[in-house]
Every structure is written in C-alpha cells, then in structure tokens.
XYZ file of C-alpha atoms in Angstrom:
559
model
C 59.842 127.534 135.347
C 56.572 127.795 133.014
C 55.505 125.173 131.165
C 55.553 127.068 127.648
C 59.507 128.638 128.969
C 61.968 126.969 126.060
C 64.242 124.542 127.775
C 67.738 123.972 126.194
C 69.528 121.368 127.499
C 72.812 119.687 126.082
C 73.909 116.137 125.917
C 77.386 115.349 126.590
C 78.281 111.584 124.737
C 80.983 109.989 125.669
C 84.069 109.218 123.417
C 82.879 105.449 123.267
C 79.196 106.512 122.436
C 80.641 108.763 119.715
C 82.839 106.585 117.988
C 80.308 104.118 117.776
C 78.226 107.078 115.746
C 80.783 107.543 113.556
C 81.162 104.476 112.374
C 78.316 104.604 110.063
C 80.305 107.518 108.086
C 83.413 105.926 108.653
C 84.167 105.842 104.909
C 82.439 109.312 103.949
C 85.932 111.879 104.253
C 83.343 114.365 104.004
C 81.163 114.058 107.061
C 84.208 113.088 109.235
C 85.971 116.203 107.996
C 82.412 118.270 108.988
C 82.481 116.335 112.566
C 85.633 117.917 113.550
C 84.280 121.020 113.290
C 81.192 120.181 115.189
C 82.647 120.433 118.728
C 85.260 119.748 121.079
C 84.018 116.186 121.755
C 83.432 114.927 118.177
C 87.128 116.642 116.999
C 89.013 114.667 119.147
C 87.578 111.118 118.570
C 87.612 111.980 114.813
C 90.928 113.322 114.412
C 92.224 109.778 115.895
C 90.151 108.442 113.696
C 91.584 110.491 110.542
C 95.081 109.860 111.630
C 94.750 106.308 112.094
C 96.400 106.674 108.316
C 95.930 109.956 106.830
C 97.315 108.463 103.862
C 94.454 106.390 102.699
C 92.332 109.578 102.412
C 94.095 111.166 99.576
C 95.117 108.282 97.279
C 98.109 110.160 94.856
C 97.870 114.107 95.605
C 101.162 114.824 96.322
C 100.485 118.437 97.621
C 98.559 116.785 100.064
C 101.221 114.111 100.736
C 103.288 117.214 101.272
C 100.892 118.762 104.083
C 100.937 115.496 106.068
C 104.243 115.023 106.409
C 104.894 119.096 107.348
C 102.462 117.882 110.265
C 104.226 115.335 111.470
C 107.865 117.506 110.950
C 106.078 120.373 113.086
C 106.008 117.731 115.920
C 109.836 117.038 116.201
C 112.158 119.000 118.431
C 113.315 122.786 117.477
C 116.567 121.219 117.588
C 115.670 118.335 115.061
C 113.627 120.802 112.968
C 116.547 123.224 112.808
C 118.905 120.416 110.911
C 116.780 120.268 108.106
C 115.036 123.911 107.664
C 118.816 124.618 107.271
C 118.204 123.204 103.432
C 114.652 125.882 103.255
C 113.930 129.520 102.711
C 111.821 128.912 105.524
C 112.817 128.499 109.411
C 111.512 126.624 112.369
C 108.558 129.133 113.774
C 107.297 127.991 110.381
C 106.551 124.526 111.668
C 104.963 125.437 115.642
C 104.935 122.316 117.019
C 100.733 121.045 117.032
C 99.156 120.921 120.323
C 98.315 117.409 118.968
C 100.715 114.737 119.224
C 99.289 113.328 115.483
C 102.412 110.905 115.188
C 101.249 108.840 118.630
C 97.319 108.266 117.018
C 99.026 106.130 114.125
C 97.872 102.368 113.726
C 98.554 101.878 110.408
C 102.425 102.807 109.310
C 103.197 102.197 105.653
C 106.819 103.057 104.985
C 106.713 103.910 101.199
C 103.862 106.426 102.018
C 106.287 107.985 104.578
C 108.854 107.993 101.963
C 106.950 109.129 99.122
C 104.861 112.274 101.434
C 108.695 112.854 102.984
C 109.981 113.601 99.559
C 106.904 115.501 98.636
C 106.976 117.904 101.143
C 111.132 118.468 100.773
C 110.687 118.928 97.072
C 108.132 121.728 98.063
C 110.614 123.923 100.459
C 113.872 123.159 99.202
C 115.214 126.384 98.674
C 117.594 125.286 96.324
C 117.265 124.294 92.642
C 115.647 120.638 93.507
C 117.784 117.487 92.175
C 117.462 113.906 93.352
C 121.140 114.064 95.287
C 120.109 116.822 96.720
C 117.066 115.590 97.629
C 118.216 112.856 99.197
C 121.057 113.910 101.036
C 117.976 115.849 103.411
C 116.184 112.446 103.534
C 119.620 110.891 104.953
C 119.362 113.687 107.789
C 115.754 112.867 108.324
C 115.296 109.289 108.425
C 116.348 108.653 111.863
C 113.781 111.929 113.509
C 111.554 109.229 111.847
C 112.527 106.476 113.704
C 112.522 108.446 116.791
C 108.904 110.320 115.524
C 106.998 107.053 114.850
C 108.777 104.454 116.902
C 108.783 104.833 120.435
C 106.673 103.438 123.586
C 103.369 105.084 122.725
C 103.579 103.493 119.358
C 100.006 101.513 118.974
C 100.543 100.101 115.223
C 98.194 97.580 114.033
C 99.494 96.937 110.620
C 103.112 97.716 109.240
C 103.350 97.680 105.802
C 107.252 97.751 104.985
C 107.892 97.960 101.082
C 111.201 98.620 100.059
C 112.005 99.504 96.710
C 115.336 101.056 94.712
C 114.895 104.407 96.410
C 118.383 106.043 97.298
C 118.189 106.506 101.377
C 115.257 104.697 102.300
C 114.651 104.045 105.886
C 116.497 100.965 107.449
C 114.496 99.311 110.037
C 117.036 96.746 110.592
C 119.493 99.591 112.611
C 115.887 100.486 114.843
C 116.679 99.624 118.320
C 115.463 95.997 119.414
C 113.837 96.788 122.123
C 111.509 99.378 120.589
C 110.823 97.321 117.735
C 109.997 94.619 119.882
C 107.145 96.794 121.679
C 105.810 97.808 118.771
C 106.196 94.593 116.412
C 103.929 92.722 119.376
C 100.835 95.058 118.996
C 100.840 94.222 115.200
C 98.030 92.437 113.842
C 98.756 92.609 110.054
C 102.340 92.125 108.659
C 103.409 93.416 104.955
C 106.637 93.077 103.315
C 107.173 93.752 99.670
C 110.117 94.839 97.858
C 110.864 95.594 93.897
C 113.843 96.977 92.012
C 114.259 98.453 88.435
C 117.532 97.156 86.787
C 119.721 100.256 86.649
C 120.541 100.222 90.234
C 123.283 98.195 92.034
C 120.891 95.353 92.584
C 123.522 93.627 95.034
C 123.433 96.238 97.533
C 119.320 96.541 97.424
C 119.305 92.407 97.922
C 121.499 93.023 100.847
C 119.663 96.088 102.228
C 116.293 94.053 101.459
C 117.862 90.888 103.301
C 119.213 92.680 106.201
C 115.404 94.353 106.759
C 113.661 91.367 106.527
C 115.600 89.350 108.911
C 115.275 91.761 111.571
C 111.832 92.273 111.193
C 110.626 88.765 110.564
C 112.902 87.247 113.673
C 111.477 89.876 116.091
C 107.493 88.875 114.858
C 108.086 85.382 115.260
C 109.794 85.962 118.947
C 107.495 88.359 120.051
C 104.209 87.921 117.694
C 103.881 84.501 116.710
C 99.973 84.762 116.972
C 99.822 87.823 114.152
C 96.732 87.090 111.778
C 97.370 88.452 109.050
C 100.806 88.676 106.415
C 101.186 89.208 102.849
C 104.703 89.334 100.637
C 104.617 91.449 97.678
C 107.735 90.589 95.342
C 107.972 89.050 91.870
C 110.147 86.247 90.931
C 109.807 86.837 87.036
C 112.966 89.444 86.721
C 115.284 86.669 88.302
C 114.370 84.528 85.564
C 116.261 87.103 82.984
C 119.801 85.702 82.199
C 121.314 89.106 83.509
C 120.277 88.646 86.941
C 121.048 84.378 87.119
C 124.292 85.197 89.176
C 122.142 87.412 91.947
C 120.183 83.873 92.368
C 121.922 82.749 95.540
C 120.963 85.787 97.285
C 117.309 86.087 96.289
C 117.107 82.402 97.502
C 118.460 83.170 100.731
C 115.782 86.157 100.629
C 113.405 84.078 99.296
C 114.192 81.128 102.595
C 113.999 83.986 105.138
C 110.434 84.462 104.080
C 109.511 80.735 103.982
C 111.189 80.122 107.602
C 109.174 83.274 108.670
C 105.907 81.828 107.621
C 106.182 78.224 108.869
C 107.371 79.737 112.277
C 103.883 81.547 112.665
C 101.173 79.341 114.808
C 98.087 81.053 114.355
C 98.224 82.618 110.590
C 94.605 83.274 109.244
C 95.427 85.243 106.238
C 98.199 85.154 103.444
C 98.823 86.788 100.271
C 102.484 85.877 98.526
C 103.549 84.803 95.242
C 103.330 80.716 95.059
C 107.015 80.442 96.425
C 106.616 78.275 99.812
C 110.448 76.174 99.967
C 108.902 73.581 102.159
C 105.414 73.147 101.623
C 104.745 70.220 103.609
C 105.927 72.206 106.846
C 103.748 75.157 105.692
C 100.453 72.567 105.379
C 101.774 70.717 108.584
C 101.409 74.147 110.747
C 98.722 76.004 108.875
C 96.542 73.599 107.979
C 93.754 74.349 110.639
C 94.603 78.148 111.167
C 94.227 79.488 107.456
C 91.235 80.432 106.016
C 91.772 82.963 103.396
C 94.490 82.224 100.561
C 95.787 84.986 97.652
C 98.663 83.317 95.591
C 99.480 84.962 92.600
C 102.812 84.019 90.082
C 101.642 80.226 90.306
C 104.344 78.095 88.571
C 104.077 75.078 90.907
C 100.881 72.980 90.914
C 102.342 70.666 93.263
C 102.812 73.077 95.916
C 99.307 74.265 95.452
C 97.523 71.188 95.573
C 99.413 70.115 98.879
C 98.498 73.436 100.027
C 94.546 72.857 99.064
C 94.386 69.551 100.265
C 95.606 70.109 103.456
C 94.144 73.784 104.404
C 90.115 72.049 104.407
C 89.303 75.510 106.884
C 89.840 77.657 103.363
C 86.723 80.366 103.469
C 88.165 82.157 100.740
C 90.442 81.511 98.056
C 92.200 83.831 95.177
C 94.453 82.151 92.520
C 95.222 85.262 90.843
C 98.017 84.809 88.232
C 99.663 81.447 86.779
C 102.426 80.689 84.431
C 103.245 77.390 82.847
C 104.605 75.802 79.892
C 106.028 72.444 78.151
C 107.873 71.829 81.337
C 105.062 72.256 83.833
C 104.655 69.258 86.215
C 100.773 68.695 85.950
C 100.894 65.214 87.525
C 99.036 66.681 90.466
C 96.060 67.852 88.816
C 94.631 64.433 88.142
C 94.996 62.863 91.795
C 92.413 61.777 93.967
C 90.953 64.764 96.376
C 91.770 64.250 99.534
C 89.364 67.147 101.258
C 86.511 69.020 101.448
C 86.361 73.117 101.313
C 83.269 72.468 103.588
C 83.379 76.053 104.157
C 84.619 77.553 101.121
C 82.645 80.872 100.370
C 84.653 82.822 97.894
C 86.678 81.721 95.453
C 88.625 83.965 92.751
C 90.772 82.546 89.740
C 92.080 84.290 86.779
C 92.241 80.998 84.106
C 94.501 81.706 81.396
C 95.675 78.214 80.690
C 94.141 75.041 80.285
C 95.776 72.794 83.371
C 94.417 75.875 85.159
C 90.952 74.837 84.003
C 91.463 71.363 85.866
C 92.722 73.353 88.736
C 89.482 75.034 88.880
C 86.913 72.313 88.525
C 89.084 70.502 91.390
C 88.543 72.925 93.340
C 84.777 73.523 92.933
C 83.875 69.822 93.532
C 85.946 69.916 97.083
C 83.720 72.724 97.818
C 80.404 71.899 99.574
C 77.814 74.245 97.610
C 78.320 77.171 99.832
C 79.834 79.366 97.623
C 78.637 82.663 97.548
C 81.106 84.270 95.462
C 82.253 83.160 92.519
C 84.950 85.364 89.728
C 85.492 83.249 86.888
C 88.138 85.080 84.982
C 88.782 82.588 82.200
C 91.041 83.843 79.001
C 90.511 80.793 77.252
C 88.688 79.439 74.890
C 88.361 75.205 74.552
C 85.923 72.800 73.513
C 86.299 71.166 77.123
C 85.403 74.734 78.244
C 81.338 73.782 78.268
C 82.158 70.304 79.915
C 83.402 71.847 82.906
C 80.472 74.748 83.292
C 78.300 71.952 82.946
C 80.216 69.596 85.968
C 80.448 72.568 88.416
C 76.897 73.195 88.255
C 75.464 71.199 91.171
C 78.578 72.990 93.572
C 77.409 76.677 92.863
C 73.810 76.839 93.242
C 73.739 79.112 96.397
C 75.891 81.755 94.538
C 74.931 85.593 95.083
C 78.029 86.827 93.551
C 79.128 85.949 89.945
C 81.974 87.421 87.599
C 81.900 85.498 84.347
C 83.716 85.981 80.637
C 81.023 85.054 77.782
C 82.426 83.702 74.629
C 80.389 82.592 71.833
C 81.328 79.295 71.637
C 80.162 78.717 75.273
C 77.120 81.414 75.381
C 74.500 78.636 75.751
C 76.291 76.684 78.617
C 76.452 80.002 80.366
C 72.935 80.763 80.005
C 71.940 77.482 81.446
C 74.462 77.827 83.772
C 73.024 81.262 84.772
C 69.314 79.716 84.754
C 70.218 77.865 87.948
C 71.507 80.460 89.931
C 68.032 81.392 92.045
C 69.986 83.257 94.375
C 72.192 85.594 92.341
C 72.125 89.365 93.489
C 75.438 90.529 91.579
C 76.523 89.582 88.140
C 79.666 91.444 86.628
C 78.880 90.416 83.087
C 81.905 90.294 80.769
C 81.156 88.990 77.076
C 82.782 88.521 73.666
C 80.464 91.182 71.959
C 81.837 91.164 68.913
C 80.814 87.596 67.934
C 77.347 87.647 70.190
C 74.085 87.835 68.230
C 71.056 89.362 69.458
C 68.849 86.655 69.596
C 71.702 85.357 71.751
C 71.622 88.459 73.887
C 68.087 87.863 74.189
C 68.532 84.787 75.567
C 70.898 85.912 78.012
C 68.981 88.483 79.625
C 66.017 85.639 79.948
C 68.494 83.863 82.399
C 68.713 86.196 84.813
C 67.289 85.344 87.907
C 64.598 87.529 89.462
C 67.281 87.880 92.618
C 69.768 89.698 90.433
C 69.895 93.325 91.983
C 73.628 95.013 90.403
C 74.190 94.483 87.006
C 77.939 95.384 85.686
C 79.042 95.442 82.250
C 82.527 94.964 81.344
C 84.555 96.378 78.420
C 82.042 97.132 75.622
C 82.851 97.914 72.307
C 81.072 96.689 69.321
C 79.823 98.571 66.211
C 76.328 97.064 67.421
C 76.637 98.437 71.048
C 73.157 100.160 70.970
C 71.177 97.237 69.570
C 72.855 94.889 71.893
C 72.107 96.732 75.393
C 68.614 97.359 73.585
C 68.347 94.094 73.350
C 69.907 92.894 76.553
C 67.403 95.454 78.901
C 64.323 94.559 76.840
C 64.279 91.180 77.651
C 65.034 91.360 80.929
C 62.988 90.113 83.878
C 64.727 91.206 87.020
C 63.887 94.401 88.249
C 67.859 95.734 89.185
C 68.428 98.729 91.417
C 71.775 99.362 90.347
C 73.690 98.764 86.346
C 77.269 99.596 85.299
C 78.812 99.980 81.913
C 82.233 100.210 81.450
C 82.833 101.665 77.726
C 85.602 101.108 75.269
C 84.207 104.187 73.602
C 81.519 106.568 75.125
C 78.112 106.882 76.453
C 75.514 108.567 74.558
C 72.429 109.693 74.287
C 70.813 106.608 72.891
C 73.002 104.151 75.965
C 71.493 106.984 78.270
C 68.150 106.707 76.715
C 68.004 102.606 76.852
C 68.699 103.074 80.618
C 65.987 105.451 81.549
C 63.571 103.166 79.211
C 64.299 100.220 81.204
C 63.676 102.437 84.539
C 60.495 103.987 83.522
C 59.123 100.181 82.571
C 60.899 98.376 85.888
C 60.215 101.489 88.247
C 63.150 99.844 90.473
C 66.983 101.252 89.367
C 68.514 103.569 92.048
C 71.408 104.056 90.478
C 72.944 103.736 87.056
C 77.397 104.034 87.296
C 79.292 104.505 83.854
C 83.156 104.301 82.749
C 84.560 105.464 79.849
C 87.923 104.077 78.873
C 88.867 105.298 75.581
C 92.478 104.516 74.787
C 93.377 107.199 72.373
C 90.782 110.015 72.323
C 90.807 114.075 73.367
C 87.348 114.441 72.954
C 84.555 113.625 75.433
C 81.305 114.165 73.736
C 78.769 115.442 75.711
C 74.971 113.912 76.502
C 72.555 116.080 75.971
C 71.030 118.241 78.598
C 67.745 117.394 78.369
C 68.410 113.952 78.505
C 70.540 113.801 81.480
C 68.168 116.146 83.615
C 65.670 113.565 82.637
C 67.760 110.582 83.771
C 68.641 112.301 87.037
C 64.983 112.528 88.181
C 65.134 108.771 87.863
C 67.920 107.457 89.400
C 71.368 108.753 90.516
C 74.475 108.962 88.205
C 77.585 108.214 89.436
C 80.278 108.889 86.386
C 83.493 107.868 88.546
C 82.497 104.431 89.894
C 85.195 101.556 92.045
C 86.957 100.009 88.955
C 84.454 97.661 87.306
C 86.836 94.292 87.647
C 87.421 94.941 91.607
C 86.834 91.584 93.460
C 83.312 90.517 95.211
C 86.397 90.063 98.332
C 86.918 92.511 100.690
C 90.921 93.309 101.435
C 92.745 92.314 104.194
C 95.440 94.548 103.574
C-alpha cells in the first residue's frame, strides 16, 4: 500500500467506552435522540439509556404519553393484546410486538406516569364515544398485563415511585405476588410513596386501598431492603384537619403509624423527604442519627420533633425546612434550649420563614453550623424589627457562602447590604427585593455589595412603575463582571430592560448569557422587542426566553 493511498479504518468502542461518552449529553434529548441514529453500537446503549424512564423526557404531552405506553402494549402477548383491542377500531397487527424488549431496560417505575400515559393512549383508540366508566372498565382489564409487563425476574428498578391518588382502578400492588415483589423491592435504591384524595370520592375505601398498598410495600423493603438510601412520603395532613373528615382520623393514624414504623425500621437511611409527622421521634433520632445527611420536611407544626431531630442528626449536609404552620397553641418551648450539636458539615440549608418562632428556628440552626455553608435560600415572608438582629448574628457562620437566595425589604436593605459585603466568595445570588418601597440611591448601594466572585445574577418578581430606573441603576453601579443575569417580570421586557443589559455587556465585556421570564397574570398581548435591538443583543450574549423556574433550589433532587 502507497504512502499517499487513503486509509479508512473504523473503531469499534465498546458499550462501556460509549456510555461513558454519553454521559456528557446525558441531559441534551436532542443529541441522544441523534446518537441512536448514528449506528448499531451507539442505538443500543442509548435506547437503555432513554428508557431508563421515558417519562422524564416529555414532561405533560399527553400524545406522547400516549406513544409510550402503545410501546410497551406492543410488547405483551397477542393473546393479552387481543382483550383490550377488543374496545378499538384497531386490531393486534397494529401493535407488532418490538424486537426490543423496552419494558426489561426500566430503572425508574413511577406508577401515576403509568397510569396517566395508560389512560392517554386508551382515550386515543377507544373506538367508542370516550367516558370515564368506560375508560376505566379497559384499565381494570389492563392493570394486571402491567403487573406481569413490568414486574417479573428481569425487573432492574432503582427507584419506585408509588403515588396513589382518587383514580377509579388504579393499580394495586398489594395483590403483586410476594415473591416477585421481593426480587424487585431488593434492587431498589430510592423509595417514594405519596398519596392524595379530592373530597367527592368515598374517602374510606381510598384510606383502605392506600393502607393495604403501603403495608405490603413497606414490610417487604424493610425485610428485604433495609439498607435503601433514599425515601420520601408525599401526603398532606391539612385536609384531616377539616371537621368533615375528623371521623376518618383513626384510619389516617393507622396510615400515618405504618409510615413511622417503616422509617425507624430502616438502618442505613441517607435521605428523607416527608411532611414533619414522625410518631416516635426519639426512635427515629436513636436509629438515624449517624446515617442521615440530607433532611426535606415540609407541613412543620411540631418544633419539638424538629429540634430532637436537629440535635441528634449532627451528620446533616443538607437541610430543607420548606413549609411551617403555627399559631396561639404552638409549643415553642424548644426553640430557646441549649444546642446540643454541631452541623460540622452542614453545606446547604433551605427554609421558607413565614413566621417569627421560625426566625429563631433559623438562627439556631446557623450557629450549630460550622461556617461551611455553601448554600444558603433565605425565603423569609416576614417583616420584624428583630429581623436585622438576626442577619447581623448569623454573619460570622456564612462567610464561605457561594450560593445565596435572599428577600430584600426596606426596612432591612442596609443589614443586607452589609450582610452581602462579607460574602467574598459568592458566585450565585437569586436577588428577590421589595421594589416598590426601594430607592435608588438604595439600589445603588446594593449593587456596590456585590462581591467581585458573583458570576449568575437572578432577579425575582419585578414590578414597579420605576422598573427601568431601578435595573439602570442596579447594573451601573455594579462591580462584578457576571456571565450570566435573569429577570423574572411581573410585566414584560422591553426595549429599554433589553437595552440596560447589552449596556452593561458592552462596558463589562463578560455576560454569556442573559435568561428572561415573563409572568403576566392577566394579559393577551406579548409586545414585541424590536428587531434591531434583539439582533444586536444576540451578537453579545445568548438569550434564553424559557429559563428553569427562577425560585428552583441551589439543591439538587434526590427524587
């Protein structure tokens, strides 16, 4: 062969050499969706991949709901298929059975999106005039090809995510056979169980059907996966509190002790999320207490549970206290005890403060940290004179922060700025201020603070006759040179909001990308920026028009 002869030659990868490729597009549906087309070897590592949980692809397009689940019916049996294309205008050569057994590459099974994509796809090819009976009399017939379809000894589930709601003909896990359930319960990694009901429905019967499901499930993870990770109960207590529903109170606590015996019979729990419900707390703090370190509690009526909780779990890495109710009869006593631990390796740390005991709760909590936080979202609703007294205490606990969510009120504008003025290592502030009442000389002052870190800038719910003078303002006098800035808009953007932006990236030569939102609660009418002036922002910096929601947490999900 000559030296100048072309020489093709082709690479084979292996299936672990290509997976590891994909994961740097893991999260772009786009590229995955071009590497199954790119050859035989990339197809069938991605199309595990995309099946893990088609569902999660597609967020709430129900034609496309529809089109999953008519891939997984084209895998059951003729016979099985035949039962329910009896109810179509179609028959069963419609649905060949895939050379692709897509049901077996599922690691992530979420039983409403089964429902919901089941439903979907029968409303689609019902042949007759589509009513809910109808509906689900089909779903009745189907349920247990599910079972059959999804649970069985190739079954390789990570996470099961069972939330049960009012729906007529749901699927009952508690009939599945043990032994299956077993296998597959013992793979699982991350455990969710959530249930909800609306109140024209026999509520009884769903607290049975809801009781029945959860002792099944919970008995066989705790005999055959007491070393899962990861769980998180989705309920609400709230409707139970409503003097129609006081005589259904025995069975919700029995529900409601199922759950609590479930979670204090786990030995190796590292994650929970649950409303603030725990029946025996000290047993919960006696077996957790070195396992856990990341908390989510949300409907927070009990500060005495909490604090035993806190004070015992010192391995915490990340806390969210998400939503708390209280009133003339809340027991507070706990709030003003001694600490009895250290969060020596606290790191994020999420509260939503709309009362003031919840204020205490918060500065407790910062001075048993060890001033390691990185992220910090400080949601607080209120407004107090003692507000400024505890900025000013946490101070000395938060210096190391990259990662800041803060409310601005006027009253408290100065203590934030100072507050702000020690943070030398802040790379993320989601910025969300009183406008109406802010002054631009106090603006002014604001955007001094900013540390020469701070990268991502995020603005939160503006709306103030002044809008234009304030971000004029705000972007004049800064001294950071940011790479990325987000408004979210009560109103619009315009041309002159456009214009400030492009302004501040001419001077800074640094912004890579500018994300807006509008949110305008009663309006038809989108007005339009100008051409000129959005060609001329676009050979600046990228615009991104339909950004993550603006008030997502600096915390990554478990779940």
């Amino acid at each position: 062969m000559s030296r100048n002869q072309d020489i093709t030659s082709t690479v084979n990868l292996t299936a672990d050499c290509i997976y590891e490729i994909i994961q740097y597009v893991i999260h772009d549906i786009k590229t995955l969706y071009s590497c199954v087309v790119l050859n035989q070897d990339y197809c069938q590592v991605v199309v595990r991949i995309l099946w893990r949980n088609p569902f999660k692809y597609i967020k709430q397009d129900e034609t496309k709901k529809a089109l999953i689940f008519r891939t997984y019916f084209s895998c059951l049996d003729d016979q099985e298929k035949e039962q329910i294309t009896a109810f179509f205008h179609n028959s069963v050569i419609d649905f060949p059975k895939p050379f692709i057994n897509y049901p077996s590459f599922l690691q992530e099974f979420e039983i409403l999106n089964i429902q919901t994509s089941m439903r979907s796809f029968l409303y689609q090819y019902h042949f007759a005039s589509t009513t809910e009976n109808r509906i689900n009399s089909v779903v009745h017939i189907l349920n247990p090809f599910m079972e059959k379809l999804f649970f069985n000894i190739q079954s390789n589930f990570k996470y099961l995510n069972v939330d049960l709601n009012d729906e007529k003909n749901q699927i009952d896990m508690s009939s599945f056979d043990d032994r299956i359930l077993g296998h597959v319960l013992s793979n699982i990694n991350k455990f969710t169980f959530g249930f909800g009901f609306r109140f024209d429905i026999k509520m009884k019967e769903i607290l049975k059907f809801i009781q029945k499901n959860a002792t099944k499930l919970t008995e066989i993870i705790s005999d055959h996966n007491n070393n899962i990770n990861h769980v998180r109960l989705i309920f609400t207590k709230k409707e139970f509190k409503q003097q129609k529903l006081k005589k259904l109170n025995p069975e919700f606590n029995d529900l409601l002790d199922i759950l609590s015996s479930f979670i204090i019979s786990l030995d190796n729990l590292k994650s929970l999320e649950m409303p603030c419900f725990i029946r025996n707390d000290k047993n919960f703090v006696k077996k957790h207490s070195h396992s856990l370190t990341h908390l989510k509690l949300h409907e927070i009526r009990n500060f005495n549970i909490i604090i035993s909780i806190l004070d015992h779990c010192s391995n915490l890495e990340t806390i969210e206290l998400v939503s708390f109710y209280c009133n003339k009869n809340t027991d507070l006593s706990e709030l003003n005890k001694p600490i009895n631990s250290k969060f020596n390796n606290l790191k994020n740390f999420h509260i939503t403060i709309s009362y003031f005991p919840v204020l205490t709760l918060f500065k407790r909590i910062i001075l048993m940290s060890n001033n390691d936080l990185k992220t910090l979202y400080y949601d607080k609703y209120i407004v107090h004179s003692n507000a400024n007294n505890f900025t000013e205490l946490i101070w000395p606990f938060c210096t190391n922060i990259t990662h800041l969510f803060i409310r601005i009120f006027q009253n408290d504008i100065y203590t934030i700025i100072s507050f702000l003025e020690s943070l030398d290592h802040l790379v993320l502030l989601k910025l969300d201020w009183d406008n109406n009442y802010l002054r631009i000389d106090q603006i002014a002052d604001l955007a001094h603070s900013f540390s020469s870190s701070l990268q991502i800038l995020e603005i939160l719910e503006i709306d103030s006759s002044m809008i234009i003078e304030m971000l004029g303002a705000l972007f004049r006098n800064m001294q950071c040179q940011l790479k990325e800035i987000g408004i979210c808009m009560d109103s619009f953007i315009n041309d002159d909001i456009l214009e400030i932006i492009i302004a501040y990236a001419r001077c800074k030569n640094s912004l890579i990308v500018f994300r807006y939102l509008n949110t305008p609660p009663y309006c038809y009418y989108y007005p339009q920026l100008s051409k000129h002036i959005l060609e001329e922002a676009r050979s600046l910096f990228t615009i991104d028009d339909n950004p993550e929601p603006f008030k997502r947490s600096f915390i990554e999900p478990i779940f």
